[in-house]
Tab-separated table of C-alpha atoms in Angstrom:
chain	number	residue	atom	x	y	z
A	264	MET	CA	15.657	-23.556	5.264
A	265	LYS	CA	16.963	-23.297	8.302
A	266	THR	CA	21.521	-21.838	8.482
A	267	ASP	CA	22.831	-21.387	11.744
A	268	GLY	CA	19.610	-21.175	13.749
A	269	THR	CA	17.587	-18.652	11.168
A	270	LEU	CA	14.534	-19.097	9.269
A	271	LEU	CA	15.934	-18.492	5.649
A	272	LEU	CA	12.274	-17.688	3.537
A	273	ASN	CA	11.505	-17.146	-0.327
A	274	ARG	CA	8.764	-15.567	-1.782
A	275	GLN	CA	6.584	-18.328	-2.811
A	276	ASP	CA	7.539	-20.158	1.430
A	277	VAL	CA	6.167	-16.212	2.675
A	278	ALA	CA	3.556	-16.735	-0.282
A	279	GLU	CA	1.906	-20.277	1.449
A	280	LEU	CA	2.418	-19.136	4.737
A	281	LEU	CA	0.417	-15.925	5.130
A	282	THR	CA	-2.709	-14.922	3.799
A	283	VAL	CA	-4.764	-12.023	3.912
A	284	GLU	CA	-6.570	-12.342	6.133
A	285	GLU	CA	-3.769	-12.194	9.217
A	286	CYS	CA	-1.729	-10.040	7.477
A	287	ILE	CA	-5.020	-7.724	8.006
A	288	ALA	CA	-5.155	-8.736	11.471
A	289	ALA	CA	-1.797	-8.472	12.021
A	290	VAL	CA	-1.272	-5.282	11.127
A	291	GLU	CA	-4.435	-3.914	11.838
A	292	SER	CA	-2.782	-4.555	15.397
A	293	ALA	CA	0.433	-3.269	14.712
A	294	PHE	CA	-1.158	-0.438	13.948
A	295	LYS	CA	-3.090	-1.174	17.180
A	296	LEU	CA	0.158	-0.968	20.079
A	297	TYR	CA	1.135	2.730	17.994
A	298	GLY	CA	-1.544	4.375	18.509
A	299	GLU	CA	-1.528	3.474	22.095
A	300	GLY	CA	2.055	4.309	22.499
A	301	ALA	CA	3.179	0.426	23.242
A	302	ILE	CA	5.959	0.447	20.588
A	303	PRO	CA	7.824	3.134	19.166
A	304	LYS	CA	7.619	5.703	15.548
A	305	PRO	CA	9.709	3.022	13.119
A	306	GLY	CA	12.325	4.312	11.619
A	307	LEU	CA	13.219	5.550	7.490
A	308	LEU	CA	15.712	6.114	4.742
A	309	SER	CA	15.945	6.466	1.091
A	310	VAL	CA	19.046	6.123	-0.440
A	311	HIS	CA	18.817	7.171	-4.512
A	312	CYS	CA	20.428	5.575	-7.166
A	313	PRO	CA	20.439	6.353	-11.047
A	314	GLY	CA	17.935	3.984	-11.702
A	315	GLY	CA	16.125	3.763	-9.029
A	316	ALA	CA	16.226	3.933	-5.072
A	317	PHE	CA	16.440	1.621	-1.646
A	318	HIS	CA	14.035	2.296	1.039
A	319	LEU	CA	15.249	1.052	3.866
A	320	LYS	CA	12.607	0.668	6.893
A	321	ALA	CA	13.228	-0.216	10.897
A	322	GLY	CA	11.025	-0.953	14.213
A	323	LEU	CA	10.041	-2.520	17.227
A	324	LEU	CA	7.838	-4.745	17.943
A	325	ASN	CA	5.984	-6.403	21.446
A	326	LEU	CA	4.562	-9.150	21.503
A	327	GLU	CA	5.102	-12.084	22.788
A	328	ARG	CA	9.021	-11.295	23.444
A	329	HIS	CA	10.799	-7.273	21.440
A	330	TYR	CA	11.393	-8.151	17.935
A	331	PHE	CA	13.508	-5.667	15.919
A	332	VAL	CA	13.371	-6.039	11.976
A	333	VAL	CA	14.445	-3.786	9.273
A	334	LYS	CA	13.249	-3.577	5.899
A	335	THR	CA	15.013	-3.182	2.850
A	336	ASN	CA	13.398	-1.902	-0.678
A	337	GLY	CA	14.926	-1.513	-3.872
A	338	ASN	CA	12.520	0.047	-6.521
A	339	PHE	CA	13.741	0.046	-9.770
A	340	PHE	CA	11.243	0.852	-12.111
A	341	GLN	CA	12.646	-0.105	-15.518
A	342	ASN	CA	13.751	-3.708	-14.343
A	343	SER	CA	10.940	-5.052	-16.070
A	344	VAL	CA	10.842	-3.596	-19.641
A	345	ARG	CA	15.228	-3.540	-19.576
A	346	PHE	CA	16.197	-6.592	-17.213
A	347	GLY	CA	13.019	-9.176	-16.605
A	348	LEU	CA	12.873	-8.725	-13.007
A	349	PRO	CA	10.924	-7.347	-10.527
A	350	ASN	CA	10.353	-3.648	-10.160
A	351	ILE	CA	10.244	-3.684	-6.454
A	352	GLN	CA	13.024	-6.908	-5.050
A	353	GLY	CA	14.187	-6.403	-0.462
A	354	VAL	CA	14.596	-8.623	2.161
A	355	ILE	CA	13.478	-8.360	6.054
A	356	LEU	CA	15.945	-9.727	9.127
A	357	LEU	CA	13.570	-10.046	12.108
A	358	CYS	CA	16.217	-9.881	15.449
A	359	ASP	CA	15.445	-11.045	18.749
A	360	ALA	CA	15.707	-7.020	20.847
A	361	GLU	CA	17.440	-8.664	23.419
A	362	ASN	CA	20.270	-10.136	21.933
A	363	GLY	CA	20.159	-9.253	19.029
A	364	GLN	CA	19.930	-12.915	17.297
A	365	PRO	CA	19.237	-12.785	13.246
A	366	LEU	CA	15.730	-15.540	13.586
A	367	ALA	CA	14.481	-14.843	9.823
A	368	LEU	CA	16.544	-13.263	6.172
A	369	MET	CA	12.639	-12.957	4.537
A	370	ASP	CA	11.406	-12.053	0.256
A	371	SER	CA	10.293	-8.880	1.245
A	372	ILE	CA	8.511	-8.595	-1.813
A	373	GLU	CA	5.030	-10.463	-0.958
A	374	ILE	CA	4.674	-8.850	2.300
A	375	THR	CA	5.592	-5.407	0.946
A	376	ILE	CA	1.978	-6.825	-1.345
A	377	ARG	CA	0.038	-8.182	1.156
A	378	ARG	CA	0.496	-5.464	4.391
A	379	THR	CA	-0.321	-2.551	1.687
A	380	GLY	CA	-2.964	-4.005	0.731
A	381	ALA	CA	-3.491	-5.031	4.202
A	382	ALA	CA	-3.476	-1.653	5.554
A	383	THR	CA	-6.114	-0.093	2.122
A	384	ALA	CA	-8.262	-2.766	4.319
A	385	VAL	CA	-7.975	-1.513	7.500
A	386	ALA	CA	-8.463	1.509	6.511
A	387	ALA	CA	-11.472	1.625	4.800
A	388	ARG	CA	-12.572	-0.393	7.562
A	389	TYR	CA	-12.764	2.355	9.926
A	390	LEU	CA	-12.405	5.313	6.747
A	391	ALA	CA	-14.837	4.232	4.025
A	392	ARG	CA	-19.402	4.142	4.013
A	393	ARG	CA	-20.617	0.871	5.736
A	394	ASP	CA	-22.939	0.352	2.566
A	395	ALA	CA	-19.788	1.104	-0.134
A	396	THR	CA	-20.324	-1.500	-2.565
A	397	VAL	CA	-18.492	0.393	-5.661
A	398	ALA	CA	-14.094	0.962	-5.978
A	399	THR	CA	-11.943	1.429	-8.439
A	400	ILE	CA	-8.587	0.099	-8.230
A	401	CYS	CA	-5.997	2.504	-10.659
A	402	GLY	CA	-3.046	-0.125	-10.746
A	403	CYS	CA	-3.609	-3.413	-12.305
A	404	GLY	CA	-0.147	-5.299	-10.513
A	405	ASN	CA	0.389	-7.386	-8.190
A	406	GLN	CA	-0.322	-4.980	-5.760
A	407	GLY	CA	-4.190	-3.250	-7.384
A	408	ARG	CA	-4.739	-7.569	-7.078
A	409	ILE	CA	-4.284	-7.875	-3.781
A	410	SER	CA	-6.341	-4.206	-2.539
A	411	LEU	CA	-8.848	-5.323	-3.527
A	412	HIS	CA	-8.411	-8.817	-1.963
A	413	ALA	CA	-8.356	-7.123	0.766
A	414	LEU	CA	-10.822	-5.133	0.638
A	415	LEU	CA	-13.349	-7.631	0.208
A	416	GLN	CA	-12.676	-9.032	3.027
A	417	VAL	CA	-14.032	-5.458	5.261
A	418	ARG	CA	-16.708	-4.185	2.839
A	419	PRO	CA	-19.813	-6.287	0.415
A	420	LEU	CA	-17.749	-4.696	-3.127
A	421	GLU	CA	-20.291	-5.947	-6.752
A	422	ARG	CA	-18.944	-3.743	-8.671
A	423	VAL	CA	-15.512	-2.329	-9.233
A	424	PHE	CA	-13.318	-0.150	-12.487
A	425	ALA	CA	-9.915	-2.212	-13.228
A	426	TYR	CA	-8.245	0.922	-14.349
A	427	ASP	CA	-4.511	1.417	-15.503
A	428	VAL	CA	-2.350	3.744	-18.202
A	429	GLU	CA	-0.849	0.115	-19.515
A	430	ALA	CA	-4.969	-0.571	-20.980
A	431	GLU	CA	-4.251	-4.426	-21.862
A	432	GLN	CA	-3.239	-4.938	-18.066
A	433	ALA	CA	-5.810	-3.055	-16.743
A	434	ALA	CA	-7.676	-5.608	-19.232
A	435	GLN	CA	-6.157	-8.763	-18.163
A	436	PHE	CA	-6.989	-7.845	-14.369
A	437	ALA	CA	-11.043	-7.411	-15.054
A	438	THR	CA	-11.345	-10.885	-16.967
A	439	GLU	CA	-8.882	-12.713	-14.195
A	440	LEU	CA	-10.452	-11.372	-10.776
A	441	SER	CA	-14.114	-11.477	-12.303
A	442	GLY	CA	-14.201	-14.943	-13.025
A	443	GLN	CA	-11.782	-16.116	-9.724
A	444	LEU	CA	-14.096	-13.067	-7.656
A	445	ASN	CA	-17.796	-14.563	-8.538
A	446	ILE	CA	-18.284	-9.690	-8.517
A	447	GLU	CA	-18.338	-7.818	-12.034
A	448	ILE	CA	-15.021	-6.163	-12.711
A	449	GLU	CA	-15.290	-3.855	-15.408
A	450	HIS	CA	-11.620	-2.420	-17.400
A	451	ALA	CA	-12.432	1.312	-17.187
A	452	ARG	CA	-10.857	3.227	-20.041
A	453	ASP	CA	-12.166	6.771	-18.572
A	454	LEU	CA	-10.933	6.922	-14.791
A	455	ALA	CA	-12.907	10.303	-14.098
A	456	ALA	CA	-15.931	8.891	-15.191
A	457	ALA	CA	-15.058	5.491	-12.641
A	458	VAL	CA	-14.622	7.556	-9.464
A	459	ALA	CA	-17.533	9.378	-10.049
A	460	GLN	CA	-19.376	6.256	-10.309
A	461	SER	CA	-16.723	4.816	-6.762
A	462	ASP	CA	-17.032	4.582	-3.255
A	463	ILE	CA	-13.838	3.750	-2.721
A	464	CYS	CA	-10.821	4.095	-5.138
A	465	VAL	CA	-7.313	3.018	-4.216
A	466	THR	CA	-4.373	4.344	-6.144
A	467	CYS	CA	-0.874	1.925	-6.561
A	468	THR	CA	0.914	3.083	-9.327
A	469	PRO	CA	4.164	5.218	-9.392
A	470	SER	CA	3.680	8.046	-10.817
A	471	ARG	CA	5.400	10.873	-10.728
A	472	LYS	CA	2.128	12.778	-11.747
A	473	TYR	CA	-0.893	13.043	-10.703
A	474	PHE	CA	-3.749	11.852	-12.376
A	475	LEU	CA	-5.803	11.925	-9.550
A	476	ASN	CA	-8.219	14.947	-9.743
A	477	GLN	CA	-10.720	16.755	-7.444
A	478	GLN	CA	-13.005	16.925	-9.686
A	479	HIS	CA	-13.126	13.377	-10.295
A	480	VAL	CA	-14.017	12.591	-6.464
A	481	MET	CA	-17.430	12.773	-5.683
A	482	PRO	CA	-18.417	13.340	-1.614
A	483	GLY	CA	-18.010	10.837	0.714
A	484	THR	CA	-15.388	8.736	-0.923
A	485	PHE	CA	-12.787	6.425	0.403
A	486	ILE	CA	-8.965	6.896	-1.861
A	487	ALA	CA	-6.660	5.056	-0.177
A	488	ALA	CA	-3.498	5.894	-2.021
A	489	VAL	CA	-0.808	4.260	-1.653
A	490	GLY	CA	1.756	3.718	-4.496
A	491	ALA	CA	3.668	7.486	-3.471
A	492	ASP	CA	6.027	5.484	-1.286
A	493	SER	CA	8.247	8.139	-2.005
A	494	GLU	CA	8.767	12.231	-2.041
A	495	ASP	CA	9.351	12.884	-5.983
A	496	LYS	CA	5.690	10.036	-6.479
A	497	GLN	CA	2.494	11.221	-6.710
A	498	GLU	CA	-0.898	10.301	-7.557
A	499	LEU	CA	-3.038	12.766	-6.484
A	500	ASP	CA	-3.665	16.434	-7.133
A	501	PRO	CA	-2.999	18.046	-3.987
A	502	SER	CA	-5.929	19.434	-3.718
A	503	LEU	CA	-7.735	16.433	-3.042
A	504	LEU	CA	-6.094	16.828	-0.027
A	505	ALA	CA	-6.928	20.135	1.336
A	506	ALA	CA	-10.742	21.341	3.230
A	507	PRO	CA	-12.976	19.800	3.778
A	508	HIS	CA	-11.553	16.650	2.301
A	509	LYS	CA	-10.147	14.293	5.471
A	510	VAL	CA	-6.928	12.944	5.450
A	511	VAL	CA	-6.097	10.440	7.450
A	512	ALA	CA	-1.946	9.516	8.185
A	513	ASP	CA	-0.833	6.489	8.340
A	514	ILE	CA	2.524	7.456	10.441
A	515	LEU	CA	2.300	11.714	10.275
A	516	ASP	CA	6.371	12.529	10.220
A	517	GLN	CA	6.602	9.498	7.351
A	518	CYS	CA	3.627	11.401	4.774
A	519	ALA	CA	4.714	14.799	5.414
A	520	VAL	CA	8.124	13.738	3.810
A	521	ILE	CA	7.012	11.687	1.595
A	522	GLY	CA	3.999	10.745	-0.575
A	523	GLU	CA	0.771	12.339	-1.234
A	524	LEU	CA	1.059	14.982	1.738
A	525	HIS	CA	3.638	16.851	1.074
A	526	HIS	CA	3.643	17.712	-2.107
A	527	ALA	CA	0.158	19.591	-0.351
A	528	LEU	CA	2.038	20.712	2.246
A	529	ASP	CA	4.688	21.731	-0.118
A	530	ALA	CA	2.359	23.989	-2.591
A	531	GLY	CA	0.742	25.740	1.020
A	532	LEU	CA	-2.956	23.773	0.602
A	533	LEU	CA	-2.599	23.023	4.280
A	534	GLN	CA	-0.314	22.949	7.178
A	535	ARG	CA	0.362	19.397	9.144
A	536	SER	CA	-2.473	20.553	12.250
A	537	ASP	CA	-4.640	20.667	9.807
A	538	VAL	CA	-3.771	16.107	9.208
A	539	TYR	CA	-7.907	14.185	10.725
A	540	ALA	CA	-6.142	12.060	12.134
A	541	GLU	CA	-2.848	9.523	12.247
């Protein structure tokens, strides 16, 4: 749908137009451009409210033309229980960066989920062992589902453990996706035991207290910790980020003030200079 020359896309439109494979390619391209200094560092702003928070992220992208984009997401993690609404809602505005014209206004939910899963897959492509075949997914909602779909594009997974504090959700995840993806998926009731057997672990929960401890993780395990997208959220024991483990951030300046890295920095367990790479 178009109005005054601006394309309007709802969540269903986005889901039908954007595949996981396309999103992985786009995310990898964007990381490459950022790493080469071809695009500036994106901006980040958080505004806290009584029931949650709004996160605003903005950036420029130079492709065949110059684009500006801003995403505004409302993260209210009691919505599903209190109001029957999605816990994360928002919009993305895409503009022509040469004249300011709004080009598209899109629902952000599907893009956020797929982009996060794609970033996990790109990271796993370069950081997980090539022979990785076993993974644990911590958090069996929409993000966990997309993360598994994305991981299967870059690693030949044969066995998956599904863990969630809501046991019924983990069981449903295992039942539904094992049939869809034709791989063995087991509802894990013991997180430590599952992670100890895994080559890859993805954490994608709204947790505000860490649940993955250093003793859970075997040498060589790749962890994609994506749930902690604000300074009050946490999934990993801060000691997990200390040596001898290697920490790779997407954008170091952001990770140093929100998410897992800032907890380890605040605890004095490592310095910014200890981060292995962006």
